[in-house]
PDB file of C-alpha atoms in Angstrom:
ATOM      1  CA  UNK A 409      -9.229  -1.152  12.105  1.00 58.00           C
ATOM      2  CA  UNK A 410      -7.429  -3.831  10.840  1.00 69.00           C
ATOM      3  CA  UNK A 411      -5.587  -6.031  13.749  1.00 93.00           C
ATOM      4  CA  UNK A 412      -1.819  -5.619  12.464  1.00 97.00           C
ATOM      5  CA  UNK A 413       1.037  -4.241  14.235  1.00 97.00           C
ATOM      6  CA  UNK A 414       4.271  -3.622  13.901  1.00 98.00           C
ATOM      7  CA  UNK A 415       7.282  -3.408  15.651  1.00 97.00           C
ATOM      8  CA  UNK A 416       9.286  -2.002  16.720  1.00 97.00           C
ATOM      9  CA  UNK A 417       7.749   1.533  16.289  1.00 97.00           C
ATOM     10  CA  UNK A 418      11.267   3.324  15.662  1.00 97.00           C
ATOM     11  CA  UNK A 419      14.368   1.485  15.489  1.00 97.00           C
ATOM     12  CA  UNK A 420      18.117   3.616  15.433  1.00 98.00           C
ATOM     13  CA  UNK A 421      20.632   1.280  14.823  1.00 97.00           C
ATOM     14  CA  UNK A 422      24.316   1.032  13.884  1.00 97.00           C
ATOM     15  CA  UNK A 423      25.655   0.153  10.152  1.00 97.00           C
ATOM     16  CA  UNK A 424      26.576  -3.897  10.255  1.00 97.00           C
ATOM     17  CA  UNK A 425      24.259  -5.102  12.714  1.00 97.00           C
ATOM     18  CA  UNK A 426      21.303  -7.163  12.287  1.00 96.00           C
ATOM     19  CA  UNK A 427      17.704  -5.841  12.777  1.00 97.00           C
ATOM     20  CA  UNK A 428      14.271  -7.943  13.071  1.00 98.00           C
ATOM     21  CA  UNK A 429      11.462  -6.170  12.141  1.00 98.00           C
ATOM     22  CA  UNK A 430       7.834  -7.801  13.116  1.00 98.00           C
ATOM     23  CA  UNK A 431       4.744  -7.465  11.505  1.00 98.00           C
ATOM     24  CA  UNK A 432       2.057  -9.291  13.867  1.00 98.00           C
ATOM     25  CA  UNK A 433      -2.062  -9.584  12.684  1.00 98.00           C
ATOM     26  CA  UNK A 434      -4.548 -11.004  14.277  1.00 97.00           C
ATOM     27  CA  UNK A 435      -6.746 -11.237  11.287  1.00 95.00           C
ATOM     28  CA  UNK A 436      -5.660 -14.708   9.914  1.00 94.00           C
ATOM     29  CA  UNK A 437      -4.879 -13.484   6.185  1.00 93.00           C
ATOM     30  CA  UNK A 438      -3.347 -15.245   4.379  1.00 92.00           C
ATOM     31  CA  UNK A 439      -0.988 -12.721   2.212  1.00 93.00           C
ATOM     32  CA  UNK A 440       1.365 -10.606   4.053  1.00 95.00           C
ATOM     33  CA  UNK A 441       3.690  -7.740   2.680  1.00 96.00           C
ATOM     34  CA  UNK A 442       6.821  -5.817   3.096  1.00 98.00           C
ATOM     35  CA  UNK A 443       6.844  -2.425   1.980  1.00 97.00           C
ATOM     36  CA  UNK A 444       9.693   0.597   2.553  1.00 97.00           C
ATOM     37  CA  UNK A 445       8.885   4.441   1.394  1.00 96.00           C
ATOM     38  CA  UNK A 446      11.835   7.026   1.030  1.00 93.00           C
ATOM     39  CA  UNK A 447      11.298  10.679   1.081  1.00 85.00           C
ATOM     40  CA  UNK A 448       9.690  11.447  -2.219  1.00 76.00           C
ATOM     41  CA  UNK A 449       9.355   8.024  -2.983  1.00 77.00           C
ATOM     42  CA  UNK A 450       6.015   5.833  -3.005  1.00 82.00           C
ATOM     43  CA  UNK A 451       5.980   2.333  -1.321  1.00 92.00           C
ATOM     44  CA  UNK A 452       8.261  -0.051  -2.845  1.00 95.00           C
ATOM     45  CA  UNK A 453       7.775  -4.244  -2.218  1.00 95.00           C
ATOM     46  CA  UNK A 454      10.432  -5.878  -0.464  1.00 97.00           C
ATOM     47  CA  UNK A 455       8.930  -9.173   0.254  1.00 97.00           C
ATOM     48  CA  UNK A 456       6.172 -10.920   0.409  1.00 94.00           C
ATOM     49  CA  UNK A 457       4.485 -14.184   1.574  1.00 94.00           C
ATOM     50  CA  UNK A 458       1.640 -16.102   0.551  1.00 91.00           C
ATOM     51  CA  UNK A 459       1.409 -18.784   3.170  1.00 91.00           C
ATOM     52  CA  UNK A 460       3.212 -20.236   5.913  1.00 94.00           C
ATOM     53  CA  UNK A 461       6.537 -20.508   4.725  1.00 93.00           C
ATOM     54  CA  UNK A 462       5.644 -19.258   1.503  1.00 93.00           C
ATOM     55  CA  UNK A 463       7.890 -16.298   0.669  1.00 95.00           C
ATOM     56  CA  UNK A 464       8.807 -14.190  -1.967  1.00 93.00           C
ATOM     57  CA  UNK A 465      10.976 -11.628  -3.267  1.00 94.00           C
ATOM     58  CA  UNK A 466       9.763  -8.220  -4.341  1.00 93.00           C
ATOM     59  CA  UNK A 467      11.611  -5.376  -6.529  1.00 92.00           C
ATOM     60  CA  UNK A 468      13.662  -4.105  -3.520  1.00 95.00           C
ATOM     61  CA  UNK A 469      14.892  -7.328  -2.077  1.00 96.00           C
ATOM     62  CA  UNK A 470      18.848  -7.050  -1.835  1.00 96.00           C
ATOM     63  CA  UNK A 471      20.269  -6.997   1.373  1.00 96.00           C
ATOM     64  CA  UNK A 472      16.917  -8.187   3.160  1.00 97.00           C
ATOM     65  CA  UNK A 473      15.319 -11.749   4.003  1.00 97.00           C
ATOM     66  CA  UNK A 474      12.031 -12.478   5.435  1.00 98.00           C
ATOM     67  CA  UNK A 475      10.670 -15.899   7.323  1.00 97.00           C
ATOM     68  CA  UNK A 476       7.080 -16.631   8.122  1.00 97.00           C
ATOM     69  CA  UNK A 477       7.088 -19.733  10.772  1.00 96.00           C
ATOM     70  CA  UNK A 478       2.858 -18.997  11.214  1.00 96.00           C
ATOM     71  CA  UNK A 479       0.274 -17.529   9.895  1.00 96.00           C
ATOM     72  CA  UNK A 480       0.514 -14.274  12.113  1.00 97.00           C
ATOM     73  CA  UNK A 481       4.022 -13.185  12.165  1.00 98.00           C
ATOM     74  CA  UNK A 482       6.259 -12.018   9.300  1.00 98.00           C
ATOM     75  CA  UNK A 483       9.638 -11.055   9.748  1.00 98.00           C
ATOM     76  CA  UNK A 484      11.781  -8.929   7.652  1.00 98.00           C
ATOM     77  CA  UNK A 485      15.420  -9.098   8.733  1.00 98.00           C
ATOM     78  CA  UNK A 486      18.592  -6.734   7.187  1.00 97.00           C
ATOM     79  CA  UNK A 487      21.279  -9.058   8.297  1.00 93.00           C
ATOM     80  CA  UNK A 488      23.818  -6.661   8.143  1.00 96.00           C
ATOM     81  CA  UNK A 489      22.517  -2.787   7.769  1.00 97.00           C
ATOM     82  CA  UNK A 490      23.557   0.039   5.732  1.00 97.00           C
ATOM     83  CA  UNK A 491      22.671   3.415   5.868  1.00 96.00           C
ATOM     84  CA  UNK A 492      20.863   2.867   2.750  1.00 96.00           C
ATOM     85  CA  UNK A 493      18.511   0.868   4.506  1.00 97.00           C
ATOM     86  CA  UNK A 494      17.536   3.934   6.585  1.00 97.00           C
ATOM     87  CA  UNK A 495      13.439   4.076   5.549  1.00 97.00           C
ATOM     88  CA  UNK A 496      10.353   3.845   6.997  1.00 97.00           C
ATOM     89  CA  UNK A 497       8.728   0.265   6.701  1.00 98.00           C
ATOM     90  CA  UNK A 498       5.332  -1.078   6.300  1.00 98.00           C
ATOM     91  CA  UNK A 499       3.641  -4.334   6.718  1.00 98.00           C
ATOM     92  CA  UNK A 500       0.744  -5.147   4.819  1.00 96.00           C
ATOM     93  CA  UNK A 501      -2.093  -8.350   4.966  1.00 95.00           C
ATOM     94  CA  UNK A 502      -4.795  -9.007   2.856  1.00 92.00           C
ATOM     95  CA  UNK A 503      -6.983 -12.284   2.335  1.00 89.00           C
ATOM     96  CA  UNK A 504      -6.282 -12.515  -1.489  1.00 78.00           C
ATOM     97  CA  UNK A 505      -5.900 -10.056  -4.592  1.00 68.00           C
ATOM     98  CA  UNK A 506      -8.391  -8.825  -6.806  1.00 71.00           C
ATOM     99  CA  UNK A 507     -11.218  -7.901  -4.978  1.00 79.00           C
ATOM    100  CA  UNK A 508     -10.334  -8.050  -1.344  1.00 84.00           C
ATOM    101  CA  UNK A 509      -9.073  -4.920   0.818  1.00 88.00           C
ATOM    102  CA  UNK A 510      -5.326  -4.392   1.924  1.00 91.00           C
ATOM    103  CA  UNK A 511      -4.789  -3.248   5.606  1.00 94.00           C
ATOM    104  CA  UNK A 512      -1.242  -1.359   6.122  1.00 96.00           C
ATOM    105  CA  UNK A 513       0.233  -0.837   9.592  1.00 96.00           C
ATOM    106  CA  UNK A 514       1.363   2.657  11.162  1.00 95.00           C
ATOM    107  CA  UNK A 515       5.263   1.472  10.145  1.00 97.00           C
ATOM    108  CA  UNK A 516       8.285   1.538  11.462  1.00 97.00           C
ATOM    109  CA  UNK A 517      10.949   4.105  11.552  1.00 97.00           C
ATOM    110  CA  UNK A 518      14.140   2.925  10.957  1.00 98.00           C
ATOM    111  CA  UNK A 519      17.701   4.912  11.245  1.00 97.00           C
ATOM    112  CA  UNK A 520      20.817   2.884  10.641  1.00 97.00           C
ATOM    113  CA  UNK A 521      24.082   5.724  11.436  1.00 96.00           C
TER     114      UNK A 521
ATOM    115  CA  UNK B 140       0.615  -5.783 -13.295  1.00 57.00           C
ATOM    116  CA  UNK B 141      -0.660  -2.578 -15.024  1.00 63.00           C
ATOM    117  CA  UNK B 142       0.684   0.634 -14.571  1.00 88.00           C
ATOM    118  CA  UNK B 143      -1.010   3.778 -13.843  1.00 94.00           C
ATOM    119  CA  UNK B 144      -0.895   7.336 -14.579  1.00 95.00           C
ATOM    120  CA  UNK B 145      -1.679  10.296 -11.946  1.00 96.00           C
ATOM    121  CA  UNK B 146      -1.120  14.199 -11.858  1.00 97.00           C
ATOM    122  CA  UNK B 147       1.428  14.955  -9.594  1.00 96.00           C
ATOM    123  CA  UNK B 148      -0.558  17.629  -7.665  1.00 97.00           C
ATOM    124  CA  UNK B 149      -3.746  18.883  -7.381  1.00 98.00           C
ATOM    125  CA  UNK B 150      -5.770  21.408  -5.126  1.00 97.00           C
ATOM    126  CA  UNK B 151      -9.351  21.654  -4.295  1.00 96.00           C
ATOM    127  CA  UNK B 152     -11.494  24.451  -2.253  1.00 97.00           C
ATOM    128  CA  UNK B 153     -12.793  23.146   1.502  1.00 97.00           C
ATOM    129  CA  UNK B 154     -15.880  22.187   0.827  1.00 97.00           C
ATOM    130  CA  UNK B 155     -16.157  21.477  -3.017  1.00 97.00           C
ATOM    131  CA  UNK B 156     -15.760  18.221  -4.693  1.00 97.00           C
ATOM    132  CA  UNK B 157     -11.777  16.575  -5.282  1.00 98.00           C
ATOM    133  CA  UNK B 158     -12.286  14.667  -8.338  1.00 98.00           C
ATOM    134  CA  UNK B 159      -8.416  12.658  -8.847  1.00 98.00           C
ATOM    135  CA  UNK B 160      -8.154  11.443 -12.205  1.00 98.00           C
ATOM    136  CA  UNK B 161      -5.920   8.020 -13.236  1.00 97.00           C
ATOM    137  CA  UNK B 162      -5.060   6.447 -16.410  1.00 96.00           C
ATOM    138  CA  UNK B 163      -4.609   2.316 -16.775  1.00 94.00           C
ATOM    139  CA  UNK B 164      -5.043   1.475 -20.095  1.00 93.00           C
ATOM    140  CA  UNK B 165      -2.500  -1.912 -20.021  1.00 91.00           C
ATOM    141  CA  UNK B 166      -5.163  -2.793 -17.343  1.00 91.00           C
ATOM    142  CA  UNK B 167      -6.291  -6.526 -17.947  1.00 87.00           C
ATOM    143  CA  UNK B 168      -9.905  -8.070 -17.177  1.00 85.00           C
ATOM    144  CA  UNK B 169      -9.457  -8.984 -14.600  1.00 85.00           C
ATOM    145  CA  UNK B 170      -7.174  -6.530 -12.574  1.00 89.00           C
ATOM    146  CA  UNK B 171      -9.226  -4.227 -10.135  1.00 91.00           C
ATOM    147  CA  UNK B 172      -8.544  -0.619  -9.458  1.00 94.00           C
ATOM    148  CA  UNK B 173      -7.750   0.771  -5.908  1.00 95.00           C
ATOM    149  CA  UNK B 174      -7.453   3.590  -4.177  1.00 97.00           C
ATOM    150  CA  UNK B 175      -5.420   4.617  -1.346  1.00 97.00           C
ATOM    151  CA  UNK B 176      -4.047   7.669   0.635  1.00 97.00           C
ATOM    152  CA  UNK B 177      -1.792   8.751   2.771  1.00 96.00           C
ATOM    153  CA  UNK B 178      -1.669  11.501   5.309  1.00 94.00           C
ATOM    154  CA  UNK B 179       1.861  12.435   6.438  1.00 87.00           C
ATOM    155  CA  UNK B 180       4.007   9.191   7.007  1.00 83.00           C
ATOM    156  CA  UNK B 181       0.914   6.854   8.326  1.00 92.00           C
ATOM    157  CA  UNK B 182      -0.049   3.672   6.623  1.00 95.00           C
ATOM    158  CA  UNK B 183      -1.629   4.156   3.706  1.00 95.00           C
ATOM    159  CA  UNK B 184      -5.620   4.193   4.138  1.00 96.00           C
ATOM    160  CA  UNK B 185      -7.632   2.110   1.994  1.00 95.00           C
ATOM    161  CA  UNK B 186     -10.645   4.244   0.179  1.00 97.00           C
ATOM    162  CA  UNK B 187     -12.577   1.901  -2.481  1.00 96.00           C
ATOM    163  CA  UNK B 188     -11.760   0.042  -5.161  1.00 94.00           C
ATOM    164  CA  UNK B 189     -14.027  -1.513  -7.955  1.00 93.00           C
ATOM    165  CA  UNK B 190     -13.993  -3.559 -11.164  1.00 92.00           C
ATOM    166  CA  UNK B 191     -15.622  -2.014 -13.902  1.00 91.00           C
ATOM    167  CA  UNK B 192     -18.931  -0.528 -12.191  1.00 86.00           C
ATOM    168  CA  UNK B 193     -18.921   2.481 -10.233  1.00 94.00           C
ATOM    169  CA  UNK B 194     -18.591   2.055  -6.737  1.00 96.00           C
ATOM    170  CA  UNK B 195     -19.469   4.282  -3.883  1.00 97.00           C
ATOM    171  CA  UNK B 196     -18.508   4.093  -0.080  1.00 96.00           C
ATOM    172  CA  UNK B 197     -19.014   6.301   2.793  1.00 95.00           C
ATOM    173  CA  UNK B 198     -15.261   7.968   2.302  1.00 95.00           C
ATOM    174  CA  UNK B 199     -15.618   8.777  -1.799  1.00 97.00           C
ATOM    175  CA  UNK B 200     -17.321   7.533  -5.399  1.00 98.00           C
ATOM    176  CA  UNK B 201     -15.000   5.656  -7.878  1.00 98.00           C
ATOM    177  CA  UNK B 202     -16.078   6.342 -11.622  1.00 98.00           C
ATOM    178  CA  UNK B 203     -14.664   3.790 -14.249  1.00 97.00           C
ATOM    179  CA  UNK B 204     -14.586   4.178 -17.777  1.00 96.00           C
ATOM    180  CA  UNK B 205     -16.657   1.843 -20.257  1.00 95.00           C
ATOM    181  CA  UNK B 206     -13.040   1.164 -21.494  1.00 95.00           C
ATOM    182  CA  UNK B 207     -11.861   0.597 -18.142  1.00 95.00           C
ATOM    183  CA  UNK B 208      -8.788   2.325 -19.640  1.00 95.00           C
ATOM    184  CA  UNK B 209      -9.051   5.209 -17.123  1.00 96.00           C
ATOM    185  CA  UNK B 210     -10.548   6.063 -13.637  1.00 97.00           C
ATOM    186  CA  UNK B 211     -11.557   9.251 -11.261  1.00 98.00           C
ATOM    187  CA  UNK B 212     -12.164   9.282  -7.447  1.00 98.00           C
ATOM    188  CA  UNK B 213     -14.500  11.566  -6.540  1.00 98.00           C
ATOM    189  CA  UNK B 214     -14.260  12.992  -2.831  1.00 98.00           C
ATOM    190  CA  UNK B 215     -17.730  14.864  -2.798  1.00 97.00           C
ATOM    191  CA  UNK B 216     -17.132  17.264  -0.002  1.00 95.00           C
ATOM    192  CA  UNK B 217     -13.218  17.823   0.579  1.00 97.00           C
ATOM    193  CA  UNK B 218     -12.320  19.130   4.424  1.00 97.00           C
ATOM    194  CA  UNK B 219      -8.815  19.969   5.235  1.00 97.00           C
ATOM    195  CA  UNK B 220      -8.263  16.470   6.903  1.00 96.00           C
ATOM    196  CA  UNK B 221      -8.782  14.765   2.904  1.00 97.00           C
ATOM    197  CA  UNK B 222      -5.154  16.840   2.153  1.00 97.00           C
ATOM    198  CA  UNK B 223      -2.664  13.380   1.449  1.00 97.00           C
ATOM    199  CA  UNK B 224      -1.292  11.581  -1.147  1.00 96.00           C
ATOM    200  CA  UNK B 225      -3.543   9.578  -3.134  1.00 97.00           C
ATOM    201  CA  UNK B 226      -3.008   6.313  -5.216  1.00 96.00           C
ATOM    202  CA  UNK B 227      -4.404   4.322  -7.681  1.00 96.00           C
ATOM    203  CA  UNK B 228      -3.295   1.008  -8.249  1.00 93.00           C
ATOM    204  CA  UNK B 229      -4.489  -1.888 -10.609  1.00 91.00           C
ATOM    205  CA  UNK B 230      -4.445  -4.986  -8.918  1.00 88.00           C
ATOM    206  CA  UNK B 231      -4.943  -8.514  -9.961  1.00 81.00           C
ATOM    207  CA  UNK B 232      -6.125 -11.951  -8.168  1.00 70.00           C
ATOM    208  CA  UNK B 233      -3.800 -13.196  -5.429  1.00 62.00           C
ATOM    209  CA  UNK B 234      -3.903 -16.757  -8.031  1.00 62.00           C
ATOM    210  CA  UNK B 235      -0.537 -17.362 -10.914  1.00 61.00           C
ATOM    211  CA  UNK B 236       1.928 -14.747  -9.825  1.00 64.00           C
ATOM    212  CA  UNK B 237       0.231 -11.808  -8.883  1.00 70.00           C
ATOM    213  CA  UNK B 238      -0.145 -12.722  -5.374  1.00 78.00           C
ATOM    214  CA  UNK B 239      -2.497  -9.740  -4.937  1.00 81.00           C
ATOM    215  CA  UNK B 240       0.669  -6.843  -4.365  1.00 86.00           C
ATOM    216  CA  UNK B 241       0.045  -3.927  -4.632  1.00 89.00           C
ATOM    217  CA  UNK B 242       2.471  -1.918  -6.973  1.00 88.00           C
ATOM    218  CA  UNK B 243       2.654   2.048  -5.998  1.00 90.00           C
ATOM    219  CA  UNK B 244       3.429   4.556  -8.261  1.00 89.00           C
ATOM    220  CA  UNK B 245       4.123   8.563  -7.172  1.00 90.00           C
ATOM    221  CA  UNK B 246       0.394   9.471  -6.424  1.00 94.00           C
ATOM    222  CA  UNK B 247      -1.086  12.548  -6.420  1.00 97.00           C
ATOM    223  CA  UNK B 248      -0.880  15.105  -3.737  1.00 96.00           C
ATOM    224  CA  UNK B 249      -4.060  16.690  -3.219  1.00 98.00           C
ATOM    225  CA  UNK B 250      -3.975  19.953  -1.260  1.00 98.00           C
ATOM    226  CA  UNK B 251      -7.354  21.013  -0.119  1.00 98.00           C
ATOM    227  CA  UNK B 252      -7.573  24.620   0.849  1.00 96.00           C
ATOM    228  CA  UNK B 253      -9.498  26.710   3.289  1.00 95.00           C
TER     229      UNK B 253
END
């Protein structure tokens, strides 16, 4: 398997705080992704990141921000969040497009009441 | 990127072949299709992917269309543990503004009975 993990695992949080959510490979890729699924939804893009500091927004960006200060470690961060935000989220890296695999982590659960 | 096109649900006797079918016909050159699945809430699981020849893997076959316009996985021998969602996706190079995402539509749920 892929070396990427997440964390944390599940989150429960209350509406207005900040949350940090890690994504954390070992595999030195260079493209890393933020993904969040709803019930009956598929995966929607938050953010992504194509390099070191090299960041992106996706269709469901509002409310979020990411930072990627090395290669290994992206961050997603709600600064202040809403029930809304209540998903699960997953992280995904890949070493380009086209015709190179994308490896997913097992997500995070996150409940903002 | 291109869009794709996927029965919502399908089912398949234990034991028989799942063949999924997908539709891409906006796909471009060079934009690759992939495959993934999902079982339950896990990460989705990458299956194949290919460009315009078929591919096969140890998991499933991935037949492509002269055209390119359309696709079908083939799972040749479905067990109860193949029942997830599946997705195709068109995908292009990470280069211009692609950046390699991947773009998710609703996928099919295949149900693979006893």
């Amino acid at each position: 398997d892929a070396g990427i993990t997440q964390s944390p695992r599940h989150k429960v949080t209350e509406t207005g705080t900040p949350v940090t959510l890690r994504c954390h490979q070992t595999e030195n890729h260079r493209y890393m992704y933020w993904y969040r699924q709803d019930p009956g939804h598929g995966l929607r893009l938050i953010h992504y990141s194509y390099g070191v500091k090299d960041t992106d927004k996706g269709e469901v960006s509002d409310g979020y921000s990411v930072s990627r200060s090395k290669t290994e470690d992206f961050l997603l961060t709600l600064e202040s969040a809403t029930s809304s935000q209540t998903s699960v989220y997953f992280c995904a890296i890949s070493p380009g497009g086209g015709n190179t695999e994308a490896f997913f982590g097992q997500g995070t659960r996150l409940t903002v009441v | 990127d291109a869009k794709t096109t996927q029965p919502p649900s399908m089912d398949c006797a234990e034991g028989r072949a799942a063949n999924l079918p997908c539709n891409h016909s906006t796909i471009s050159g060079n934009e690759y299709v992939y495959w993934y699945r999902q079982i339950h809430s896990q990460g989705p699981q990458y299956i194949i992917h290919g460009l315009k020849n078929n591919e096969t893997n140890e998991m499933a076959s991935l037949i492509i269309t002269e055209d390119r316009k359309s696709s079908t996985l083939i799972l040749p021998h479905a067990t109860l543990r193949d029942t997830a969602v599946y997705y195709c996706i068109v995908r292009g190079w990470a280069g211009g503004t692609s950046y390699g995402k991947l773009t998710f539509g609703q996928g099919t749920i295949l149900t693979v009975h006893p």
